[in-house]
Amino acid sequence: MIHDRNRGMMRSSFSASLPSLTVLLLFVTTMLFTFGFQSSVVAAQEADDPGIARLELKFERPRQITVFGGEGNDLRPDGVPESGRTYWYLRYTVENKSGIDGTFHVGIKARSDKNRRYANIALPWVEKSIERREGKMLFSRADLLEKNGAGDLGLKVNAGQKIECVAIFNAIDPEADKIMVDFHGLVDDIDVEELPGGTLKLTERVLRLNFERPGDEFYTSMDLFRFKNKKWMMNTLEFSGPDLTPVTRD
């Protein structure tokens, strides 16, 4: 659900056409990874509006997996690494308990206390290895791309539906002691404000999960991350010009 702060519900007469706005929403989860946050962390209420579609999130702590595709250091023609590579993954489940069918643009990104950033990546061969370990099929970014194509990253979740998923990241920095994982798009409610000069300001609710692992001077890569806390926050992005170019952040 998209709201125009000045005009109420978004209408087709808005200066940015609805197709352009749809493209803009597809940019939000990827651009957040590049440009970061504008506002400070602000406490946000749980999505308790009965008129807004939302997802309940359940999650497990991050785990790592090393995938072996053979011998050597190059990728095979099918893209599978021939030598072992380590990845981190986070299992999670989304369930639509709002009573409202919805399409959610769920974006997931992570950042360490060493300021390393990680995107949820689409690697089918890694997903298969994770599924073998976990003993069940899991829905991933690769599955979403295969189902919808790159032009539509919306996940349709009907009322009462539950989907077990996995997010996959490149190897975490072994020196990291803290990991923040941000979930965008769990609440189908984005506030849109039109600023002077044709700039659009989008504000959304983001759920941040914080994980920590005990510091060990010699064996940090073997420590297990454990859940510390979670909190809702408000995240803001600005886009300007007819092409809705993201405004650069410091």
PDB file of C-alpha atoms in Angstrom, residues 55-205:
ATOM      1  CA  LEU A  55       4.177 -10.664   6.995  1.00  0.00           C
ATOM      2  CA  GLU A  56       5.151 -12.238  10.284  1.00  0.00           C
ATOM      3  CA  LEU A  57       8.811 -13.254  10.335  1.00  0.00           C
ATOM      4  CA  LYS A  58      10.402 -16.207  12.078  1.00  0.00           C
ATOM      5  CA  PHE A  59      14.109 -16.817  11.696  1.00  0.00           C
ATOM      6  CA  GLU A  60      17.071 -18.893  12.781  1.00  0.00           C
ATOM      7  CA  ARG A  61      20.632 -17.839  13.469  1.00  0.00           C
ATOM      8  CA  PRO A  62      23.086 -17.611  10.559  1.00  0.00           C
ATOM      9  CA  ARG A  63      25.011 -20.699   9.524  1.00  0.00           C
ATOM     10  CA  GLN A  64      27.849 -21.256   7.108  1.00  0.00           C
ATOM     11  CA  ILE A  65      28.280 -23.836   4.395  1.00  0.00           C
ATOM     12  CA  THR A  66      31.180 -24.727   2.119  1.00  0.00           C
ATOM     13  CA  VAL A  67      30.247 -25.837  -1.378  1.00  0.00           C
ATOM     14  CA  PHE A  68      32.574 -28.075  -3.362  1.00  0.00           C
ATOM     15  CA  GLY A  69      32.050 -28.415  -7.073  1.00  0.00           C
ATOM     16  CA  GLY A  70      35.213 -30.293  -7.964  1.00  0.00           C
ATOM     17  CA  GLU A  71      38.912 -29.549  -8.192  1.00  0.00           C
ATOM     18  CA  GLY A  72      40.669 -26.398  -9.363  1.00  0.00           C
ATOM     19  CA  ASN A  73      40.002 -22.701  -8.897  1.00  0.00           C
ATOM     20  CA  ASP A  74      37.796 -21.755 -11.846  1.00  0.00           C
ATOM     21  CA  LEU A  75      34.076 -21.828 -12.425  1.00  0.00           C
ATOM     22  CA  ARG A  76      32.724 -24.670 -14.488  1.00  0.00           C
ATOM     23  CA  PRO A  77      30.661 -23.789 -17.591  1.00  0.00           C
ATOM     24  CA  ASP A  78      27.482 -24.129 -15.515  1.00  0.00           C
ATOM     25  CA  GLY A  79      28.768 -21.505 -13.056  1.00  0.00           C
ATOM     26  CA  VAL A  80      29.393 -23.881 -10.159  1.00  0.00           C
ATOM     27  CA  PRO A  81      32.741 -23.276  -8.417  1.00  0.00           C
ATOM     28  CA  GLU A  82      35.177 -26.140  -8.888  1.00  0.00           C
ATOM     29  CA  SER A  83      36.908 -25.423  -5.582  1.00  0.00           C
ATOM     30  CA  GLY A  84      35.300 -25.114  -2.185  1.00  0.00           C
ATOM     31  CA  ARG A  85      33.727 -21.752  -1.366  1.00  0.00           C
ATOM     32  CA  THR A  86      32.140 -20.740   1.903  1.00  0.00           C
ATOM     33  CA  TYR A  87      28.838 -18.895   2.199  1.00  0.00           C
ATOM     34  CA  TRP A  88      26.609 -17.785   5.047  1.00  0.00           C
ATOM     35  CA  TYR A  89      22.883 -18.328   5.009  1.00  0.00           C
ATOM     36  CA  LEU A  90      19.880 -17.405   7.119  1.00  0.00           C
ATOM     37  CA  ARG A  91      16.766 -19.548   7.228  1.00  0.00           C
ATOM     38  CA  TYR A  92      13.522 -17.663   7.778  1.00  0.00           C
ATOM     39  CA  THR A  93       9.784 -18.132   7.408  1.00  0.00           C
ATOM     40  CA  VAL A  94       7.233 -15.527   6.363  1.00  0.00           C
ATOM     41  CA  GLU A  95       3.544 -15.965   7.132  1.00  0.00           C
ATOM     42  CA  ASN A  96       0.678 -13.721   6.142  1.00  0.00           C
ATOM     43  CA  LYS A  97      -1.526 -13.449   9.226  1.00  0.00           C
ATOM     44  CA  SER A  98      -3.020 -10.097   8.238  1.00  0.00           C
ATOM     45  CA  GLY A  99      -6.043 -11.645   6.549  1.00  0.00           C
ATOM     46  CA  ILE A 100      -5.210  -9.723   3.356  1.00  0.00           C
ATOM     47  CA  ASP A 101      -3.640 -11.170   0.220  1.00  0.00           C
ATOM     48  CA  GLY A 102      -0.547  -9.205  -0.715  1.00  0.00           C
ATOM     49  CA  THR A 103       2.489  -8.946  -2.958  1.00  0.00           C
ATOM     50  CA  PHE A 104       5.599  -8.134  -0.958  1.00  0.00           C
ATOM     51  CA  HIS A 105       8.938  -6.836  -2.223  1.00  0.00           C
ATOM     52  CA  VAL A 106      11.024  -8.421   0.519  1.00  0.00           C
ATOM     53  CA  GLY A 107      14.631  -7.271   0.399  1.00  0.00           C
ATOM     54  CA  ILE A 108      17.363  -8.606   2.679  1.00  0.00           C
ATOM     55  CA  LYS A 109      20.803  -7.168   3.269  1.00  0.00           C
ATOM     56  CA  ALA A 110      23.410  -7.525   5.977  1.00  0.00           C
ATOM     57  CA  ARG A 111      26.234  -5.463   7.413  1.00  0.00           C
ATOM     58  CA  SER A 112      29.005  -6.307   9.858  1.00  0.00           C
ATOM     59  CA  ASP A 113      30.531  -4.207  12.609  1.00  0.00           C
ATOM     60  CA  LYS A 114      33.590  -3.939  10.338  1.00  0.00           C
ATOM     61  CA  ASN A 115      31.395  -2.061   7.828  1.00  0.00           C
ATOM     62  CA  ARG A 116      31.362  -4.909   5.335  1.00  0.00           C
ATOM     63  CA  ARG A 117      28.081  -5.164   3.453  1.00  0.00           C
ATOM     64  CA  TYR A 118      26.407  -8.250   2.065  1.00  0.00           C
ATOM     65  CA  ALA A 119      23.560  -8.742  -0.382  1.00  0.00           C
ATOM     66  CA  ASN A 120      21.159 -11.653  -0.563  1.00  0.00           C
ATOM     67  CA  ILE A 121      22.444 -13.429  -3.665  1.00  0.00           C
ATOM     68  CA  ALA A 122      20.916 -15.897  -6.114  1.00  0.00           C
ATOM     69  CA  LEU A 123      23.072 -19.036  -6.257  1.00  0.00           C
ATOM     70  CA  PRO A 124      20.992 -22.124  -7.143  1.00  0.00           C
ATOM     71  CA  TRP A 125      23.814 -24.626  -6.536  1.00  0.00           C
ATOM     72  CA  VAL A 126      24.409 -23.215  -3.047  1.00  0.00           C
ATOM     73  CA  GLU A 127      20.680 -23.381  -2.346  1.00  0.00           C
ATOM     74  CA  LYS A 128      20.645 -27.063  -3.318  1.00  0.00           C
ATOM     75  CA  SER A 129      23.486 -27.790  -0.895  1.00  0.00           C
ATOM     76  CA  ILE A 130      21.638 -25.949   1.871  1.00  0.00           C
ATOM     77  CA  GLU A 131      18.433 -27.851   1.143  1.00  0.00           C
ATOM     78  CA  ARG A 132      20.272 -31.164   1.361  1.00  0.00           C
ATOM     79  CA  ARG A 133      21.716 -30.152   4.720  1.00  0.00           C
ATOM     80  CA  GLU A 134      18.421 -28.826   6.079  1.00  0.00           C
ATOM     81  CA  GLY A 135      16.383 -31.692   4.670  1.00  0.00           C
ATOM     82  CA  LYS A 136      13.697 -29.555   3.027  1.00  0.00           C
ATOM     83  CA  MET A 137      12.972 -27.310   0.080  1.00  0.00           C
ATOM     84  CA  LEU A 138      13.483 -23.597   0.739  1.00  0.00           C
ATOM     85  CA  PHE A 139      12.447 -20.570  -1.294  1.00  0.00           C
ATOM     86  CA  SER A 140      15.350 -18.299  -2.272  1.00  0.00           C
ATOM     87  CA  ARG A 141      16.099 -15.241  -4.366  1.00  0.00           C
ATOM     88  CA  ALA A 142      17.081 -17.592  -7.199  1.00  0.00           C
ATOM     89  CA  ASP A 143      13.623 -19.186  -7.056  1.00  0.00           C
ATOM     90  CA  LEU A 144      11.971 -15.753  -7.153  1.00  0.00           C
ATOM     91  CA  LEU A 145      13.991 -14.740 -10.215  1.00  0.00           C
ATOM     92  CA  GLU A 146      13.186 -18.027 -11.922  1.00  0.00           C
ATOM     93  CA  LYS A 147       9.494 -17.636 -11.159  1.00  0.00           C
ATOM     94  CA  ASN A 148       9.001 -13.943 -11.948  1.00  0.00           C
ATOM     95  CA  GLY A 149      12.002 -12.801 -13.958  1.00  0.00           C
ATOM     96  CA  ALA A 150      14.316  -9.919 -13.080  1.00  0.00           C
ATOM     97  CA  GLY A 151      11.636  -7.314 -13.811  1.00  0.00           C
ATOM     98  CA  ASP A 152       9.288  -8.405 -11.020  1.00  0.00           C
ATOM     99  CA  LEU A 153      10.670  -9.133  -7.561  1.00  0.00           C
ATOM    100  CA  GLY A 154       7.280  -9.223  -5.866  1.00  0.00           C
ATOM    101  CA  LEU A 155       6.461 -12.245  -3.717  1.00  0.00           C
ATOM    102  CA  LYS A 156       2.766 -13.128  -3.701  1.00  0.00           C
ATOM    103  CA  VAL A 157       1.686 -14.339  -0.252  1.00  0.00           C
ATOM    104  CA  ASN A 158      -2.013 -14.973   0.255  1.00  0.00           C
ATOM    105  CA  ALA A 159      -3.756 -14.604   3.591  1.00  0.00           C
ATOM    106  CA  GLY A 160      -2.862 -17.556   5.808  1.00  0.00           C
ATOM    107  CA  GLN A 161      -0.001 -18.685   3.563  1.00  0.00           C
ATOM    108  CA  LYS A 162       3.412 -19.568   4.994  1.00  0.00           C
ATOM    109  CA  ILE A 163       6.669 -19.811   3.008  1.00  0.00           C
ATOM    110  CA  GLU A 164       9.946 -21.239   4.294  1.00  0.00           C
ATOM    111  CA  CYS A 165      12.865 -19.340   2.792  1.00  0.00           C
ATOM    112  CA  VAL A 166      16.625 -18.907   2.832  1.00  0.00           C
ATOM    113  CA  ALA A 167      18.846 -15.867   2.278  1.00  0.00           C
ATOM    114  CA  ILE A 168      22.362 -16.554   0.996  1.00  0.00           C
ATOM    115  CA  PHE A 169      25.367 -14.279   1.491  1.00  0.00           C
ATOM    116  CA  ASN A 170      29.022 -14.392   0.534  1.00  0.00           C
ATOM    117  CA  ALA A 171      31.426 -15.404   3.299  1.00  0.00           C
ATOM    118  CA  ILE A 172      31.268 -13.168   6.371  1.00  0.00           C
ATOM    119  CA  ASP A 173      34.433 -11.320   7.380  1.00  0.00           C
ATOM    120  CA  PRO A 174      36.121 -13.633   9.939  1.00  0.00           C
ATOM    121  CA  GLU A 175      36.949 -10.590  12.086  1.00  0.00           C
ATOM    122  CA  ALA A 176      33.311  -9.549  12.406  1.00  0.00           C
ATOM    123  CA  ASP A 177      31.748  -9.871  15.851  1.00  0.00           C
ATOM    124  CA  LYS A 178      28.332  -8.402  15.015  1.00  0.00           C
ATOM    125  CA  ILE A 179      26.017  -8.799  12.062  1.00  0.00           C
ATOM    126  CA  MET A 180      22.919  -6.710  11.323  1.00  0.00           C
ATOM    127  CA  VAL A 181      20.368  -8.210   8.947  1.00  0.00           C
ATOM    128  CA  ASP A 182      17.689  -5.871   7.595  1.00  0.00           C
ATOM    129  CA  PHE A 183      14.359  -7.087   6.203  1.00  0.00           C
ATOM    130  CA  HIS A 184      12.599  -4.619   3.916  1.00  0.00           C
ATOM    131  CA  GLY A 185       9.084  -5.032   2.576  1.00  0.00           C
ATOM    132  CA  LEU A 186       7.511  -7.097   5.339  1.00  0.00           C
ATOM    133  CA  VAL A 187       4.829  -4.410   5.635  1.00  0.00           C
ATOM    134  CA  ASP A 188       2.994  -3.373   2.471  1.00  0.00           C
ATOM    135  CA  ASP A 189       2.944   0.280   3.480  1.00  0.00           C
ATOM    136  CA  ILE A 190       5.254   2.902   1.962  1.00  0.00           C
ATOM    137  CA  ASP A 191       4.856   6.617   2.636  1.00  0.00           C
ATOM    138  CA  VAL A 192       5.610   8.794  -0.406  1.00  0.00           C
ATOM    139  CA  GLU A 193       6.237  12.535  -0.057  1.00  0.00           C
ATOM    140  CA  GLU A 194       6.739  14.892  -2.994  1.00  0.00           C
ATOM    141  CA  LEU A 195       9.481  17.428  -2.212  1.00  0.00           C
ATOM    142  CA  PRO A 196      10.338  20.694  -3.997  1.00  0.00           C
ATOM    143  CA  GLY A 197      12.218  20.196  -7.238  1.00  0.00           C
ATOM    144  CA  GLY A 198      10.468  16.971  -8.146  1.00  0.00           C
ATOM    145  CA  THR A 199      12.224  14.826  -5.553  1.00  0.00           C
ATOM    146  CA  LEU A 200      10.357  11.865  -4.078  1.00  0.00           C
ATOM    147  CA  LYS A 201      10.963  10.779  -0.499  1.00  0.00           C
ATOM    148  CA  LEU A 202      10.009   7.203   0.336  1.00  0.00           C
ATOM    149  CA  THR A 203       9.753   6.030   3.928  1.00  0.00           C
ATOM    150  CA  GLU A 204       9.284   2.401   4.873  1.00  0.00           C
ATOM    151  CA  ARG A 205       9.343   0.200   7.946  1.00  0.00           C
TER     152      ARG A 205
END
